[in-house]
């Protein structure tokens, strides 16, 4: 199994490859695209009818992503759940409400950041993404990262981190530190749904959030304030 440092290199390589896929990026089986999107809106138009995997047939809505197209920080979750599938917006259910509290605890607003998922369509019964699903969906996320070019990425939960870092390393060994991914520094932390199931993780999650905020301030060249824990 690769060490976390090797993992970081592997991830950087895998995502760099995805980001550099040249104009022949085939987003649809039958419709090779000759051009790459120049904006998130254009990318949405190109991919929102995607049926590259069977989830494209079972979804209610394609959950593209939301937020600031010029965000310096991007959050990446696993896949839409029931509420997201119905609304087309990531993280609007219970986990999303906790995510909002986590963001507000470090003075981040949804309008400032960008939020997307590894999968754009809901897996049935919220099961884990299958490798073929994440393989076909990852180029969509890679394109979002290329267009947004965030300085920081925060991956939420084991599954997102394992897919982005191309590893089977458990979350406990990955969280709380940064990896070089697609030109950004990526912090791995808990998924809010895991925090709802296991509130004991909140202490470590809070340390991760403070580290994220400090690193964000540094990246923007602004002073950091000290934060008190407000998420119970
Ligand atoms: N869980 C996720 O990983 N993403 C969502 O959008 C909602 C719940």
Tab-separated table of C-alpha atoms and ligand atoms in Angstrom:
chain	number	residue	atom	x	y	z
A	1	UNK	CA	0.000	0.000	0.000
A	2	UNK	CA	1.466	3.420	-0.876
A	3	UNK	CA	2.520	5.684	1.989
A	4	UNK	CA	0.606	8.982	2.280
A	5	UNK	CA	3.494	10.796	0.522
A	6	UNK	CA	3.545	8.324	-2.339
A	7	UNK	CA	-0.221	8.591	-2.404
A	8	UNK	CA	0.013	12.342	-2.799
A	9	UNK	CA	2.319	11.888	-5.772
A	10	UNK	CA	0.036	9.287	-7.308
A	11	UNK	CA	-2.963	11.548	-6.895
A	12	UNK	CA	-1.154	14.489	-8.367
A	13	UNK	CA	-0.207	12.319	-11.334
A	14	UNK	CA	-3.653	10.820	-11.820
A	15	UNK	CA	-5.453	14.138	-11.648
A	16	UNK	CA	-2.823	15.896	-13.731
A	17	UNK	CA	-3.432	13.312	-16.403
A	18	UNK	CA	-7.141	13.924	-16.198
A	19	UNK	CA	-6.662	17.675	-16.281
A	20	UNK	CA	-4.444	17.413	-19.305
A	21	UNK	CA	-6.691	15.183	-21.353
A	22	UNK	CA	-6.496	16.946	-24.644
A	23	UNK	CA	-9.366	18.220	-26.739
A	24	UNK	CA	-10.587	14.734	-27.526
A	25	UNK	CA	-11.955	14.334	-23.970
A	26	UNK	CA	-14.859	12.005	-24.560
A	27	UNK	CA	-17.595	12.934	-22.176
A	28	UNK	CA	-20.185	10.787	-23.896
A	29	UNK	CA	-19.794	7.371	-25.479
A	30	UNK	CA	-21.359	8.412	-28.723
A	31	UNK	CA	-20.488	12.100	-28.822
A	32	UNK	CA	-16.793	12.803	-28.618
A	33	UNK	CA	-16.274	16.435	-27.729
A	34	UNK	CA	-13.819	18.343	-29.846
A	35	UNK	CA	-13.473	21.231	-27.422
A	36	UNK	CA	-13.028	21.839	-23.753
A	37	UNK	CA	-15.331	24.067	-21.766
A	38	UNK	CA	-14.185	27.627	-21.187
A	39	UNK	CA	-16.475	28.187	-18.216
A	40	UNK	CA	-18.432	26.201	-15.651
A	41	UNK	CA	-21.654	27.160	-17.415
A	42	UNK	CA	-20.315	25.763	-20.662
A	43	UNK	CA	-19.141	22.612	-18.881
A	44	UNK	CA	-22.601	22.201	-17.340
A	45	UNK	CA	-24.173	22.435	-20.788
A	46	UNK	CA	-21.760	19.787	-22.045
A	47	UNK	CA	-22.227	17.254	-19.276
A	48	UNK	CA	-25.588	17.651	-17.542
A	49	UNK	CA	-27.262	15.051	-19.751
A	50	UNK	CA	-24.428	12.556	-19.187
A	51	UNK	CA	-25.407	8.891	-19.350
A	52	UNK	CA	-21.890	7.470	-19.361
A	53	UNK	CA	-22.819	5.176	-16.490
A	54	UNK	CA	-26.161	3.660	-15.427
A	55	UNK	CA	-26.633	6.312	-12.712
A	56	UNK	CA	-27.379	8.727	-15.540
A	57	UNK	CA	-30.591	6.768	-16.115
A	58	UNK	CA	-31.702	6.415	-12.497
A	59	UNK	CA	-31.016	9.972	-11.267
A	60	UNK	CA	-33.712	12.598	-10.800
A	61	UNK	CA	-31.316	15.545	-11.214
A	62	UNK	CA	-27.696	15.880	-12.254
A	63	UNK	CA	-25.905	17.485	-9.294
A	64	UNK	CA	-23.228	19.588	-10.975
A	65	UNK	CA	-21.909	21.738	-8.113
A	66	UNK	CA	-22.540	25.173	-6.613
A	67	UNK	CA	-20.681	28.232	-5.517
A	68	UNK	CA	-18.149	30.775	-6.639
A	69	UNK	CA	-16.627	29.884	-10.036
A	70	UNK	CA	-13.473	31.743	-8.940
A	71	UNK	CA	-13.309	30.172	-5.491
A	72	UNK	CA	-9.911	29.794	-3.871
A	73	UNK	CA	-11.246	26.874	-1.890
A	74	UNK	CA	-13.320	23.945	-3.067
A	75	UNK	CA	-15.042	21.195	-1.071
A	76	UNK	CA	-15.469	17.764	-2.608
A	77	UNK	CA	-17.943	15.225	-1.266
A	78	UNK	CA	-18.796	11.720	-2.351
A	79	UNK	CA	-22.108	11.658	-4.201
A	80	UNK	CA	-25.585	13.177	-4.075
A	81	UNK	CA	-28.046	11.700	-1.582
A	82	UNK	CA	-31.827	11.764	-1.777
A	83	UNK	CA	-32.265	15.483	-1.088
A	84	UNK	CA	-29.516	16.438	-3.524
A	85	UNK	CA	-30.942	14.144	-6.212
A	86	UNK	CA	-34.297	15.894	-5.841
A	87	UNK	CA	-32.938	19.451	-5.701
A	88	UNK	CA	-29.896	19.223	-7.999
A	89	UNK	CA	-27.798	21.025	-5.355
A	90	UNK	CA	-24.970	19.367	-3.387
A	91	UNK	CA	-25.132	19.075	0.396
A	92	UNK	CA	-28.658	20.266	1.109
A	93	UNK	CA	-29.799	17.372	3.334
A	94	UNK	CA	-28.868	16.725	6.972
A	95	UNK	CA	-25.176	16.317	6.182
A	96	UNK	CA	-25.344	19.551	4.197
A	97	UNK	CA	-26.851	21.395	7.129
A	98	UNK	CA	-23.965	20.253	9.305
A	99	UNK	CA	-21.526	21.249	6.549
A	100	UNK	CA	-23.038	24.735	6.603
A	101	UNK	CA	-22.417	24.926	10.363
A	102	UNK	CA	-18.837	23.712	9.905
A	103	UNK	CA	-18.268	26.363	7.235
A	104	UNK	CA	-19.769	29.109	9.303
A	105	UNK	CA	-17.608	28.069	12.303
A	106	UNK	CA	-14.583	29.102	10.224
A	107	UNK	CA	-16.282	32.117	8.623
A	108	UNK	CA	-16.821	30.581	5.199
A	109	UNK	CA	-19.988	31.140	3.220
A	110	UNK	CA	-21.265	29.031	0.377
A	111	UNK	CA	-20.994	32.068	-1.920
A	112	UNK	CA	-17.255	32.244	-1.311
A	113	UNK	CA	-16.438	28.566	-1.910
A	114	UNK	CA	-17.291	25.930	-4.491
A	115	UNK	CA	-18.891	22.586	-3.559
A	116	UNK	CA	-19.021	19.532	-5.792
A	117	UNK	CA	-19.051	15.766	-5.504
A	118	UNK	CA	-17.042	12.945	-7.035
A	119	UNK	CA	-20.269	11.531	-8.525
A	120	UNK	CA	-22.783	13.869	-10.096
A	121	UNK	CA	-25.645	11.360	-9.888
A	122	UNK	CA	-27.085	9.564	-6.866
A	123	UNK	CA	-26.174	5.906	-6.403
A	124	UNK	CA	-29.246	3.804	-5.501
A	125	UNK	CA	-29.856	3.630	-1.729
A	126	UNK	CA	-26.780	5.858	-1.279
A	127	UNK	CA	-24.452	2.906	-1.748
A	128	UNK	CA	-20.721	3.561	-2.242
A	129	UNK	CA	-19.719	4.596	-5.769
A	130	UNK	CA	-18.597	1.696	-7.951
A	131	UNK	CA	-15.126	2.047	-9.505
A	132	UNK	CA	-16.602	2.287	-13.002
A	133	UNK	CA	-18.914	5.095	-11.814
A	134	UNK	CA	-16.127	7.124	-10.253
A	135	UNK	CA	-13.891	6.454	-13.261
A	136	UNK	CA	-16.463	7.826	-15.661
A	137	UNK	CA	-17.399	10.773	-13.449
A	138	UNK	CA	-13.911	11.893	-12.380
A	139	UNK	CA	-13.176	13.731	-15.655
A	140	UNK	CA	-16.158	15.981	-14.886
A	141	UNK	CA	-14.665	16.913	-11.513
A	142	UNK	CA	-11.222	17.306	-13.055
A	143	UNK	CA	-12.695	19.806	-15.516
A	144	UNK	CA	-14.360	21.705	-12.670
A	145	UNK	CA	-11.042	21.864	-10.814
A	146	UNK	CA	-9.256	23.022	-13.986
A	147	UNK	CA	-11.784	25.821	-14.542
A	148	UNK	CA	-12.009	26.961	-10.922
A	149	UNK	CA	-8.282	26.478	-10.207
A	150	UNK	CA	-8.723	26.601	-6.414
A	151	UNK	CA	-5.693	27.060	-4.190
A	152	UNK	CA	-7.141	24.629	-1.649
A	153	UNK	CA	-9.396	21.604	-1.832
A	154	UNK	CA	-11.034	19.981	1.180
A	155	UNK	CA	-12.145	16.438	0.555
A	156	UNK	CA	-14.966	15.231	2.761
A	157	UNK	CA	-14.886	11.647	3.935
A	158	UNK	CA	-13.035	8.426	3.265
A	159	UNK	CA	-14.518	7.667	-0.115
A	160	UNK	CA	-13.795	11.049	-1.730
A	161	UNK	CA	-10.237	11.019	-0.384
A	162	UNK	CA	-9.594	7.431	-1.444
A	163	UNK	CA	-10.818	8.150	-4.965
A	164	UNK	CA	-8.935	11.438	-5.309
A	165	UNK	CA	-5.743	10.009	-3.863
A	166	UNK	CA	-6.188	6.655	-5.591
A	167	UNK	CA	-5.554	4.701	-2.405
A	168	UNK	CA	-7.214	2.341	0.058
A	169	UNK	CA	-5.636	4.068	3.084
A	170	UNK	CA	-8.156	4.477	5.954
A	171	UNK	CA	-9.424	7.995	6.658
A	172	UNK	CA	-7.741	8.114	10.069
A	173	UNK	CA	-4.344	7.834	8.366
A	174	UNK	CA	-5.114	10.426	5.680
A	175	UNK	CA	-6.968	13.157	7.525
A	176	UNK	CA	-5.510	16.313	8.999
A	177	UNK	CA	-2.830	16.880	6.385
A	178	UNK	CA	-2.421	18.279	2.921
A	179	UNK	CA	-1.711	16.490	-0.351
A	180	UNK	CA	-0.729	17.991	-3.691
A	181	UNK	CA	-3.643	17.425	-6.002
A	182	UNK	CA	-4.189	19.026	-9.395
A	183	UNK	CA	-2.243	22.178	-8.610
A	184	UNK	CA	-3.997	22.652	-5.260
A	185	UNK	CA	-3.272	21.651	-1.693
A	186	UNK	CA	-5.885	19.158	-0.607
A	187	UNK	CA	-6.833	18.605	3.033
A	188	UNK	CA	-8.588	15.370	3.921
A	189	UNK	CA	-11.206	15.490	6.654
A	190	UNK	CA	-14.357	13.757	7.848
A	191	UNK	CA	-17.620	13.651	5.941
A	192	UNK	CA	-20.337	15.553	7.853
A	193	UNK	CA	-22.548	12.440	7.652
A	194	UNK	CA	-19.843	10.539	9.569
A	195	UNK	CA	-19.849	13.307	12.185
A	196	UNK	CA	-23.618	12.940	12.533
A	197	UNK	CA	-23.205	9.203	13.087
A	198	UNK	CA	-20.209	9.548	15.350
A	199	UNK	CA	-19.984	12.889	17.193
A	200	UNK	CA	-16.712	11.751	18.833
A	201	UNK	CA	-14.989	12.589	15.545
A	202	UNK	CA	-15.974	16.251	15.879
A	203	UNK	CA	-12.948	17.136	17.979
A	204	UNK	CA	-10.539	16.030	15.232
A	205	UNK	CA	-12.771	17.540	12.555
A	206	UNK	CA	-12.547	20.876	14.345
A	207	UNK	CA	-8.719	20.701	14.308
A	208	UNK	CA	-8.883	19.998	10.553
A	209	UNK	CA	-11.202	22.951	9.970
A	210	UNK	CA	-8.936	25.339	11.873
A	211	UNK	CA	-5.937	24.093	9.884
A	212	UNK	CA	-7.907	24.618	6.684
A	213	UNK	CA	-8.830	28.158	7.675
A	214	UNK	CA	-5.241	29.054	8.667
A	215	UNK	CA	-3.881	27.680	5.408
A	216	UNK	CA	-6.585	29.534	3.467
A	217	UNK	CA	-5.660	32.804	5.180
A	218	UNK	CA	-1.998	32.169	4.378
A	219	UNK	CA	-2.839	31.409	0.756
A	220	UNK	CA	-4.753	34.682	0.521
A	221	UNK	CA	-2.002	36.555	2.375
A	222	UNK	CA	-4.297	37.696	5.165
A	223	UNK	CA	-3.987	37.453	8.948
A	224	UNK	CA	-5.662	34.559	10.724
A	225	UNK	CA	-7.912	35.050	13.700
A	226	UNK	CA	-8.320	32.416	16.384
A	227	UNK	CA	-11.510	30.407	16.272
A	228	UNK	CA	-13.557	29.008	19.143
A	229	UNK	CA	-15.406	25.777	18.608
A	230	UNK	CA	-19.065	26.526	17.964
A	231	UNK	CA	-20.222	23.305	16.258
A	232	UNK	CA	-21.540	21.049	18.997
B	1	LIG	N1	-23.131	13.589	0.765
B	1	LIG	C1	-22.233	13.909	-0.190
B	1	LIG	O1	-21.127	13.382	-0.233
B	1	LIG	N2	-22.568	14.834	-1.074
B	1	LIG	C2	-23.755	15.454	-1.065
B	1	LIG	O2	-23.986	16.308	-1.923
B	1	LIG	C3	-24.669	15.108	-0.055
B	1	LIG	C4	-24.339	14.178	0.854
